[in-house]
Short mmCIF file of C-alpha atoms and ligand atoms in Angstrom, two decimals:
data_model
loop_
_atom_site.label_atom_id
_atom_site.label_comp_id
_atom_site.label_asym_id
_atom_site.label_seq_id
_atom_site.Cartn_x
_atom_site.Cartn_y
_atom_site.Cartn_z
CA UNK M 1 -76.01 260.49 -104.49
CA UNK M 2 -74.59 257.12 -103.32
CA UNK M 3 -70.95 256.71 -104.19
CA UNK M 4 -69.66 253.74 -106.11
CA UNK M 5 -67.04 251.95 -104.04
CA UNK M 6 -63.75 250.34 -105.15
CA UNK M 7 -60.66 248.90 -103.48
CA UNK M 8 -58.48 251.29 -105.45
CA UNK M 9 -58.95 254.26 -107.75
CA UNK M 10 -56.12 254.92 -110.19
CA UNK M 11 -55.92 258.49 -111.53
CA UNK M 12 -54.32 258.40 -114.99
CA UNK M 13 -54.61 255.78 -117.73
CA UNK M 14 -51.00 256.12 -118.87
CA UNK M 15 -48.16 253.61 -118.70
CA UNK M 16 -47.88 253.45 -114.90
CA UNK M 17 -51.62 253.63 -114.21
CA UNK M 18 -52.50 250.85 -116.67
CA UNK M 19 -49.81 248.54 -115.32
CA UNK M 20 -50.83 249.18 -111.73
CA UNK M 21 -54.54 248.70 -112.44
CA UNK M 22 -54.00 245.48 -114.41
CA UNK M 23 -51.81 243.88 -111.73
CA UNK M 24 -54.05 244.98 -108.84
CA UNK M 25 -57.14 243.80 -110.72
CA UNK M 26 -55.57 240.42 -111.36
CA UNK M 27 -54.75 240.23 -107.65
CA UNK M 28 -58.48 240.39 -107.02
CA UNK M 29 -58.85 244.11 -106.26
CA UNK M 30 -61.81 246.08 -107.58
CA UNK M 31 -60.12 248.88 -109.50
CA UNK M 32 -61.36 251.98 -111.32
CA UNK M 33 -59.08 253.98 -113.67
CA UNK M 34 -60.04 257.60 -114.31
CA UNK M 35 -58.54 259.82 -117.02
CA UNK M 36 -59.58 263.11 -118.55
CA UNK M 37 -58.41 261.87 -121.94
CA UNK M 38 -60.88 259.96 -124.11
CA UNK M 39 -58.25 257.33 -124.90
CA UNK M 40 -55.89 255.37 -122.64
CA UNK M 41 -52.10 255.40 -123.12
CA UNK M 42 -51.80 258.41 -125.42
CA UNK M 43 -48.09 258.97 -124.70
CA UNK M 44 -47.39 255.28 -125.28
CA UNK M 45 -49.01 255.60 -128.71
CA UNK M 46 -46.66 258.39 -129.84
CA UNK M 47 -43.58 257.02 -128.09
CA UNK M 48 -40.50 255.79 -129.88
CA UNK M 49 -41.68 257.28 -133.18
CA UNK M 50 -44.85 255.14 -132.96
CA UNK M 51 -42.94 251.93 -132.15
CA UNK M 52 -42.63 252.44 -128.38
CA UNK M 53 -39.18 251.98 -126.91
CA UNK M 54 -40.82 249.99 -124.14
CA UNK M 55 -37.78 249.15 -122.00
CA UNK M 56 -34.00 249.12 -121.85
CA UNK M 57 -32.09 245.97 -120.99
CA UNK M 58 -29.36 248.13 -119.42
CA UNK M 59 -31.77 249.39 -116.76
CA UNK M 60 -29.89 250.23 -113.56
CA UNK M 61 -30.59 252.78 -110.81
CA UNK M 62 -27.73 255.02 -111.95
CA UNK M 63 -29.62 255.73 -115.18
CA UNK M 64 -32.27 257.67 -113.28
CA UNK M 65 -32.21 261.19 -111.84
CA UNK M 66 -33.79 261.88 -108.46
CA UNK M 67 -33.04 263.90 -105.34
CA UNK M 68 -32.66 260.42 -103.79
CA UNK M 69 -30.63 258.38 -106.29
CA UNK M 70 -31.37 255.15 -104.36
CA UNK M 71 -35.14 255.49 -104.35
CA UNK M 72 -35.84 253.69 -107.63
CA UNK M 73 -33.66 250.70 -106.72
CA UNK M 74 -36.29 248.57 -104.97
CA UNK M 75 -39.06 248.80 -107.58
CA UNK M 76 -36.62 248.41 -110.49
CA UNK M 77 -35.15 245.27 -108.90
CA UNK M 78 -38.54 243.64 -108.35
CA UNK M 79 -40.02 244.28 -111.81
CA UNK M 80 -37.28 244.12 -114.41
CA UNK M 81 -37.00 244.63 -118.17
CA UNK M 82 -37.06 240.81 -118.48
CA UNK M 83 -40.44 240.74 -116.70
CA UNK M 84 -41.95 243.26 -119.11
CA UNK M 85 -40.37 241.48 -122.06
CA UNK M 86 -41.93 238.19 -120.91
CA UNK M 87 -45.33 239.93 -120.95
CA UNK M 88 -44.69 241.33 -124.45
CA UNK M 89 -43.74 237.86 -125.65
CA UNK M 90 -46.81 236.25 -124.07
CA UNK M 91 -48.83 238.54 -126.34
CA UNK M 92 -46.77 237.52 -129.37
CA UNK M 93 -45.61 241.11 -129.95
CA UNK M 94 -42.52 241.11 -132.16
CA UNK M 95 -39.68 243.33 -130.96
CA UNK M 96 -36.09 244.23 -131.69
CA UNK M 97 -33.13 245.82 -129.97
CA UNK M 98 -32.18 249.02 -131.73
CA UNK M 99 -29.02 250.34 -130.05
CA UNK M 100 -27.74 250.76 -126.49
CA UNK M 101 -30.14 248.16 -125.10
CA UNK M 102 -33.28 249.93 -126.37
CA UNK M 103 -36.16 247.53 -127.12
CA UNK M 104 -38.84 248.58 -129.63
CA UNK M 105 -41.94 246.93 -131.15
CA UNK M 106 -41.37 245.76 -134.72
CA UNK M 107 -44.94 246.78 -135.47
CA UNK M 108 -46.67 249.53 -133.53
CA UNK M 109 -46.96 251.10 -130.08
CA UNK M 110 -50.69 250.34 -130.40
CA UNK M 111 -49.80 246.73 -129.57
CA UNK M 112 -48.46 247.77 -126.16
CA UNK M 113 -51.60 249.75 -125.32
CA UNK M 114 -53.82 246.87 -126.52
CA UNK M 115 -51.80 244.46 -124.36
CA UNK M 116 -52.16 246.63 -121.25
CA UNK M 117 -55.90 247.09 -121.85
CA UNK M 118 -56.30 243.34 -122.27
CA UNK M 119 -54.41 242.80 -119.01
CA UNK M 120 -56.78 245.30 -117.35
CA UNK M 121 -59.79 243.47 -118.81
CA UNK M 122 -58.44 240.20 -117.37
CA UNK M 123 -58.31 241.93 -114.00
CA UNK M 124 -61.88 243.20 -114.35
CA UNK M 125 -60.72 246.83 -114.21
CA UNK M 126 -63.37 249.54 -114.77
CA UNK M 127 -62.58 252.68 -116.76
CA UNK M 128 -63.94 256.21 -116.61
CA UNK M 129 -62.26 257.89 -119.61
CA UNK M 130 -62.94 261.44 -120.81
CA UNK M 131 -63.76 262.41 -117.21
CA UNK M 132 -62.02 265.38 -115.59
CA UNK M 133 -61.17 264.73 -111.97
CA UNK M 134 -62.74 267.23 -109.60
CA UNK M 135 -62.04 267.34 -105.92
CA UNK M 136 -60.35 264.55 -103.98
CA UNK M 137 -61.35 264.19 -100.32
CA UNK M 138 -59.82 261.96 -97.70
CA UNK M 139 -61.64 260.69 -94.65
CA UNK M 140 -61.63 257.81 -92.21
CA UNK M 141 -63.04 255.42 -94.85
CA UNK M 142 -60.60 256.35 -97.56
CA UNK M 143 -60.81 258.60 -100.60
CA UNK M 144 -63.76 260.18 -102.38
CA UNK M 145 -63.23 261.48 -105.91
CA UNK M 146 -65.63 263.74 -107.80
CA UNK M 147 -65.60 263.14 -111.55
CA UNK M 148 -67.32 264.44 -114.65
CA UNK M 149 -67.68 267.97 -113.29
CA UNK M 150 -69.76 266.68 -110.38
CA UNK M 151 -72.50 265.24 -112.65
CA UNK M 152 -71.30 261.63 -112.30
CA UNK M 153 -71.82 259.50 -109.23
CA UNK M 154 -68.76 260.13 -106.97
CA UNK M 155 -66.42 257.22 -106.44
CA UNK M 156 -64.77 256.06 -103.25
CA UNK M 157 -61.93 253.68 -102.41
CA UNK M 158 -59.64 252.86 -99.53
CA UNK M 159 -56.63 253.45 -101.82
CA UNK M 160 -55.89 256.20 -104.33
CA UNK M 161 -53.08 255.85 -106.87
CA UNK M 162 -51.86 259.04 -108.50
CA UNK M 163 -50.53 258.17 -111.96
CA UNK M 164 -51.19 261.41 -113.82
CA UNK M 165 -47.60 261.84 -115.02
CA UNK M 166 -45.76 265.14 -115.41
CA UNK M 167 -46.50 268.34 -117.33
CA UNK M 168 -44.45 267.47 -120.45
CA UNK M 169 -46.41 268.07 -123.66
CA UNK M 170 -49.52 269.83 -122.29
CA UNK M 171 -51.00 269.68 -125.81
CA UNK M 172 -51.53 265.96 -125.15
CA UNK M 173 -53.38 266.55 -121.90
CA UNK M 174 -50.37 266.44 -119.59
CA UNK M 175 -50.86 268.40 -116.37
CA UNK M 176 -49.23 269.12 -113.04
CA UNK M 177 -52.28 267.62 -111.31
CA UNK M 178 -50.16 265.15 -109.33
CA UNK M 179 -48.20 268.01 -107.79
CA UNK M 180 -51.36 269.91 -106.78
CA UNK M 181 -52.76 266.78 -105.20
CA UNK M 182 -49.49 266.02 -103.41
CA UNK M 183 -49.42 269.54 -101.98
CA UNK M 184 -53.06 269.20 -100.93
CA UNK M 185 -51.95 266.25 -98.81
CA UNK M 186 -48.91 268.03 -97.39
CA UNK M 187 -46.32 266.28 -99.53
CA UNK M 188 -43.31 268.07 -100.99
CA UNK M 189 -42.67 268.57 -104.70
CA UNK M 190 -39.14 268.78 -106.12
CA UNK M 191 -39.07 271.65 -108.63
CA UNK M 192 -40.24 270.20 -111.97
CA UNK M 193 -38.07 271.03 -115.00
CA UNK M 194 -38.39 270.02 -118.65
CA UNK M 195 -36.00 267.16 -119.49
CA UNK M 196 -34.99 265.18 -122.59
CA UNK M 197 -35.60 268.47 -124.36
CA UNK M 198 -33.83 270.42 -127.15
CA UNK M 199 -31.73 273.37 -125.96
CA UNK M 200 -31.87 276.80 -127.57
CA UNK M 201 -29.08 279.15 -128.65
CA UNK M 202 -29.32 282.95 -128.97
CA UNK M 203 -30.72 284.42 -132.21
CA UNK M 204 -27.30 285.63 -133.40
CA UNK M 205 -25.50 282.37 -132.66
CA UNK M 206 -23.70 281.25 -135.85
CA UNK M 207 -24.49 277.57 -135.17
CA UNK M 208 -28.18 278.22 -135.88
CA UNK M 209 -27.22 278.53 -139.56
CA UNK M 210 -26.24 274.83 -139.49
CA UNK M 211 -29.79 273.53 -138.98
CA UNK M 212 -30.06 269.94 -140.20
CA UNK M 213 -26.40 269.01 -139.64
CA UNK M 214 -25.89 265.99 -137.34
CA UNK M 215 -22.63 264.61 -135.99
CA UNK M 216 -21.51 262.07 -133.36
CA UNK M 217 -20.22 263.80 -130.23
CA UNK M 218 -19.58 263.38 -126.54
CA UNK M 219 -21.74 266.00 -124.82
CA UNK M 220 -21.26 266.85 -121.17
CA UNK M 221 -23.28 268.80 -118.60
CA UNK M 222 -21.46 268.96 -115.28
CA UNK M 223 -20.00 265.53 -114.59
CA UNK M 224 -22.36 263.58 -116.85
CA UNK M 225 -21.43 262.83 -120.47
CA UNK M 226 -23.16 260.99 -123.31
CA UNK M 227 -21.66 259.73 -126.55
CA UNK M 228 -24.39 259.97 -129.16
CA UNK M 229 -25.46 262.13 -132.11
CA UNK M 230 -25.97 265.88 -131.85
CA UNK M 231 -28.22 267.78 -134.26
CA UNK M 232 -28.15 271.49 -135.03
CA UNK M 233 -31.63 272.97 -135.35
CA UNK M 234 -33.10 276.35 -136.37
CA UNK M 235 -33.38 277.15 -132.67
CA UNK M 236 -30.29 275.50 -131.22
CA UNK M 237 -29.19 271.97 -130.35
CA UNK M 238 -30.97 268.63 -130.31
CA UNK M 239 -30.31 264.94 -131.07
CA UNK M 240 -29.94 262.18 -128.47
CA UNK M 241 -26.69 263.50 -126.97
CA UNK M 242 -28.27 266.87 -126.24
CA UNK M 243 -31.60 265.43 -125.04
CA UNK M 244 -29.67 263.28 -122.58
CA UNK M 245 -27.54 266.10 -121.16
CA UNK M 246 -30.55 268.44 -121.05
CA UNK M 247 -31.81 266.48 -118.02
CA UNK M 248 -28.65 267.44 -116.14
CA UNK M 249 -28.36 271.00 -117.50
CA UNK M 250 -29.19 274.06 -115.42
CA UNK M 251 -29.95 277.50 -116.81
CA UNK M 252 -26.74 279.49 -117.28
CA UNK M 253 -24.50 276.42 -117.37
CA UNK M 254 -22.43 275.53 -120.44
CA UNK M 255 -22.67 272.27 -122.37
CA UNK M 256 -19.20 271.02 -123.24
CA UNK M 257 -19.11 269.08 -126.51
CA UNK M 258 -16.30 267.00 -127.94
CA UNK M 259 -17.00 267.50 -131.65
CA UNK M 260 -14.27 265.05 -132.71
CA UNK M 261 -14.60 262.16 -130.23
CA UNK M 262 -12.66 259.77 -132.45
CA UNK M 263 -9.59 262.01 -132.73
CA UNK M 264 -6.86 261.82 -130.09
CA UNK M 265 -5.02 264.83 -128.70
CA UNK M 266 -2.33 265.99 -131.16
CA UNK M 267 -4.15 264.80 -134.29
CA UNK M 268 -3.84 268.09 -136.19
CA UNK M 269 -0.15 268.51 -135.29
CA UNK M 270 0.47 264.88 -136.22
CA UNK M 271 -1.22 265.43 -139.59
CA UNK M 272 0.95 268.53 -140.15
CA UNK M 273 4.07 266.43 -139.75
CA UNK M 274 2.77 263.58 -141.92
CA UNK M 275 1.20 265.71 -144.71
CA UNK M 276 2.39 269.35 -144.37
CA UNK M 277 0.97 270.34 -147.78
CA UNK M 278 -2.56 269.09 -146.96
CA UNK M 279 -5.28 271.71 -146.60
CA UNK M 280 -6.64 272.11 -143.08
CA UNK M 281 -10.21 272.43 -144.46
CA UNK M 282 -9.98 268.99 -146.04
CA UNK M 283 -8.63 267.53 -142.82
CA UNK M 284 -11.53 268.92 -140.79
CA UNK M 285 -14.02 267.70 -143.39
CA UNK M 286 -12.59 264.20 -142.86
CA UNK M 287 -13.59 264.39 -139.20
CA UNK M 288 -16.82 266.39 -139.39
CA UNK M 289 -19.77 267.01 -141.74
CA UNK M 290 -18.66 269.49 -144.44
CA UNK M 291 -20.89 272.41 -143.41
CA UNK M 292 -19.82 272.10 -139.79
CA UNK M 293 -16.15 271.74 -140.76
CA UNK M 294 -16.37 274.94 -142.86
CA UNK M 295 -18.06 276.89 -140.08
CA UNK M 296 -15.56 275.73 -137.45
CA UNK M 297 -12.56 276.47 -139.69
CA UNK M 298 -13.92 280.00 -140.10
CA UNK M 299 -14.48 280.45 -136.35
CA UNK M 300 -11.02 279.11 -135.48
CA UNK M 301 -9.28 281.06 -138.23
CA UNK M 302 -7.89 277.91 -139.84
CA UNK M 303 -7.09 278.40 -143.53
CA UNK M 304 -4.63 277.07 -146.09
CA UNK M 305 -1.99 274.38 -145.75
CA UNK M 306 -1.13 272.75 -142.44
CA UNK M 307 2.53 273.71 -142.88
CA UNK M 308 1.60 277.39 -142.63
CA UNK M 309 -0.16 276.98 -139.28
CA UNK M 310 1.84 277.07 -136.06
CA UNK M 311 1.79 274.12 -133.69
CA UNK M 312 0.38 276.42 -131.02
CA UNK M 313 -2.52 277.38 -133.27
CA UNK M 314 -3.22 273.73 -134.13
CA UNK M 315 -3.03 272.71 -130.47
CA UNK M 316 -5.51 275.43 -129.56
CA UNK M 317 -7.84 274.23 -132.35
CA UNK M 318 -7.58 270.62 -131.14
CA UNK M 319 -8.51 271.77 -127.67
CA UNK M 320 -11.42 273.89 -128.86
CA UNK M 321 -12.85 271.09 -131.01
CA UNK M 322 -12.55 268.57 -128.16
CA UNK M 323 -14.30 270.83 -125.65
CA UNK M 324 -16.56 273.25 -127.53
CA UNK M 325 -18.45 275.40 -125.07
CA UNK M 326 -22.07 276.02 -125.97
CA UNK M 327 -24.04 278.20 -123.58
CA UNK M 328 -27.74 277.57 -124.28
CA UNK M 329 -30.04 280.47 -123.45
CA UNK M 330 -32.84 278.08 -122.54
CA UNK M 331 -34.67 274.95 -123.59
CA UNK M 332 -37.74 274.35 -125.72
CA UNK M 333 -39.64 273.85 -122.47
CA UNK M 334 -42.45 271.53 -121.44
CA UNK M 335 -44.05 271.94 -124.88
CA UNK M 336 -41.26 269.79 -126.38
CA UNK M 337 -39.87 267.91 -123.36
CA UNK M 338 -40.19 264.14 -123.45
CA UNK M 339 -40.24 263.96 -119.66
CA UNK M 340 -40.08 266.02 -116.48
CA UNK M 341 -37.22 266.00 -114.00
CA UNK M 342 -38.43 266.54 -110.42
CA UNK M 343 -41.94 265.86 -109.16
CA UNK M 344 -43.51 264.44 -106.01
CA UNK M 345 -40.68 264.12 -103.50
CA UNK M 346 -39.49 260.60 -102.78
CA UNK M 347 -38.86 261.72 -99.17
CA UNK M 348 -42.59 261.33 -98.55
CA UNK M 349 -42.95 257.93 -100.26
CA UNK M 350 -42.05 254.33 -99.46
CA UNK M 351 -39.59 253.01 -102.04
CA UNK M 352 -41.11 249.51 -101.61
CA UNK M 353 -44.75 250.39 -102.22
CA UNK M 354 -44.79 254.02 -103.44
CA UNK M 355 -47.27 254.73 -100.64
CA UNK M 356 -47.26 258.12 -98.95
CA UNK M 357 -45.71 258.11 -95.49
CA UNK M 358 -48.10 260.88 -94.45
CA UNK M 359 -51.37 259.69 -95.92
CA UNK M 360 -51.89 255.92 -95.71
CA UNK M 361 -53.63 254.59 -98.81
CA UNK M 362 -52.26 257.33 -101.10
CA UNK M 363 -49.79 256.10 -103.73
CA UNK M 364 -47.82 258.06 -106.36
CA UNK M 365 -46.27 256.21 -109.33
CA UNK M 366 -44.66 256.81 -112.72
CA UNK M 367 -43.44 260.15 -113.99
CA UNK M 368 -45.36 262.05 -111.29
CA UNK M 369 -42.64 260.93 -108.85
CA UNK M 370 -39.23 262.61 -108.66
CA UNK M 371 -37.60 259.78 -110.65
CA UNK M 372 -36.60 260.43 -114.27
CA UNK M 373 -34.84 258.04 -116.59
CA UNK M 374 -32.38 258.57 -119.40
CA UNK M 375 -33.57 258.53 -122.98
CA UNK M 376 -33.97 254.99 -124.31
CA UNK M 377 -36.84 253.10 -122.67
CA UNK M 378 -35.87 253.84 -119.06
CA UNK M 379 -38.91 256.00 -118.35
CA UNK M 380 -41.36 253.30 -119.37
CA UNK M 381 -39.43 250.77 -117.29
CA UNK M 382 -39.87 253.06 -114.28
CA UNK M 383 -43.60 253.39 -115.09
CA UNK M 384 -44.02 249.58 -115.28
CA UNK M 385 -41.88 248.90 -112.18
CA UNK M 386 -43.43 251.57 -109.95
CA UNK M 387 -46.95 250.60 -111.09
CA UNK M 388 -46.24 246.95 -110.35
CA UNK M 389 -44.72 247.73 -106.92
CA UNK M 390 -47.75 249.78 -105.84
CA UNK M 391 -50.12 247.08 -107.12
CA UNK M 392 -48.51 244.52 -104.76
CA UNK M 393 -49.55 246.66 -101.81
CA UNK M 394 -53.11 247.48 -102.88
P1 FDA Y 1 -48.41 259.29 -118.65
O1 FDA Y 1 -48.13 260.68 -119.07
O2 FDA Y 1 -48.14 258.18 -119.58
O3 FDA Y 1 -49.94 259.15 -118.20
C1 FDA Y 1 -50.57 260.12 -117.41
C2 FDA Y 1 -52.05 260.03 -117.67
O4 FDA Y 1 -52.71 260.89 -116.74
C3 FDA Y 1 -52.45 260.49 -119.06
O5 FDA Y 1 -53.28 259.54 -119.65
C4 FDA Y 1 -53.17 261.82 -118.83
O6 FDA Y 1 -54.22 262.03 -119.74
C5 FDA Y 1 -53.71 261.63 -117.42
N1 FDA Y 1 -53.90 262.89 -116.72
C6 FDA Y 1 -53.04 263.93 -116.59
N2 FDA Y 1 -53.59 264.90 -115.87
C7 FDA Y 1 -54.83 264.49 -115.53
C8 FDA Y 1 -55.88 265.08 -114.80
N3 FDA Y 1 -55.76 266.30 -114.27
N4 FDA Y 1 -57.04 264.37 -114.66
C9 FDA Y 1 -57.16 263.13 -115.21
N5 FDA Y 1 -56.20 262.53 -115.92
C10 FDA Y 1 -55.04 263.21 -116.07
N6 FDA Y 1 -40.35 256.81 -122.63
C11 FDA Y 1 -39.73 255.63 -122.92
O7 FDA Y 1 -39.33 254.92 -122.00
N7 FDA Y 1 -39.60 255.23 -124.22
C12 FDA Y 1 -40.05 255.97 -125.27
O8 FDA Y 1 -39.98 255.55 -126.44
C13 FDA Y 1 -40.64 257.24 -124.97
N8 FDA Y 1 -41.02 258.07 -125.98
C14 FDA Y 1 -41.65 259.26 -125.69
C15 FDA Y 1 -42.05 260.10 -126.73
C16 FDA Y 1 -42.69 261.30 -126.45
C17 FDA Y 1 -43.08 262.21 -127.58
C18 FDA Y 1 -42.97 261.64 -125.10
C19 FDA Y 1 -43.70 262.91 -124.76
C20 FDA Y 1 -42.55 260.82 -124.07
C21 FDA Y 1 -41.87 259.63 -124.34
N9 FDA Y 1 -41.43 258.80 -123.32
C22 FDA Y 1 -40.80 257.62 -123.63
C23 FDA Y 1 -41.69 259.10 -121.90
C24 FDA Y 1 -42.91 258.30 -121.42
O9 FDA Y 1 -43.97 258.51 -122.34
C25 FDA Y 1 -43.35 258.73 -120.03
O10 FDA Y 1 -42.25 258.71 -119.15
C26 FDA Y 1 -44.45 257.79 -119.51
O11 FDA Y 1 -45.55 257.85 -120.37
C27 FDA Y 1 -44.85 258.16 -118.09
O12 FDA Y 1 -45.90 257.31 -117.72
P2 FDA Y 1 -46.98 257.78 -116.65
O13 FDA Y 1 -48.02 256.72 -116.64
O14 FDA Y 1 -46.34 258.17 -115.40
O15 FDA Y 1 -47.60 259.11 -117.28
#
């Protein structure tokens, strides 16, 4: 069977793969994109609640996790949120900033996928969707990829771009294929862990009874803290503050949560002096959702009028509320994780081009790489930027 030959084969029709293919195609390269899914950009379609939080104007290297915190710097500097926004505007896609620099479509994430597919069409990119990738071989002439269970004509190219993402949400077709391929070519993989994921509490934990209650907090894992909302769930903790710290959390570690971030030290003792006859329950309910306030009052043994509570007891309560120690017994895992921390080691890749240092012509981009962004559009920005950077070198 004679192979069909391309300049570049991109494995994965997700955010990074589509961007890379479109840009390389428009630079005159003959590009084929292969994906085992029938449809391109499936994660884009469900992202941002269907509106795709497509970038964050606060993008900076320190908002990404990686064994090498400097690795993302080059690609992020050369393809910026403003560059992607200019593309979105060229397509007349209406957008808005929600909070914290997060940009969303006014309409639908489908517009972003349609835009990327149109960009690919303008670059003359070929697609092989619904095709499982079989073996990948590397020889003097480049790469040879078997697709369609060996029934299809094999394809060859001098460059292979791995853009198959991470294993988050396997139900949607996510796999650890990139890691297997990297290992096949002697590259290292930084242990992949679920990230931007709800954390679980033990079955007898009293906070599980508060499912549905949300409150603004500052949540901290190690040295990293986020001020956002926390949500109690039937299984544990979620909400943006928890999703953010989950990326930094390690099994066995506590999460320290300031449940009253707008109250300064001494607030309960101050209230006792100002209004000694006030009920402590009412005071807590002024700072926290009622159900949470009731539960915390019970746990801290705070009852009755402020005047009847010692300063020492109130000081201890202030301290506990400002640094509540939750010890999750796990996370909801890859099944619920928005992204994966870890992945193909950056030690084996060029930060300029995302090309392997060991295997010339092999590129790894997007979530497959050990670069993971915060919640809020950062992960798509990495997908666009790394896809664009690789495309310049193809
Ligand atoms: P991506 O996962 O997009 O694409 C990988 C492609 O490879 C897929 O099409 C897959 O089918 C294919 N593939 C996998 N294994 C294969 C194999 N063995 N053979 C062939 N093909 C294979 N980020 C953000 O910035 N803003 C947001 O709003 C959101 N929202 C969001 C919501 C939800 C529910 C999730 C799960 C994730 C997000 N994200 C996000 C994260 C974002 O979706 C993610 O970081 C990017 O899609 C990563 O882009 P990639 O192209 O690297 O992988």
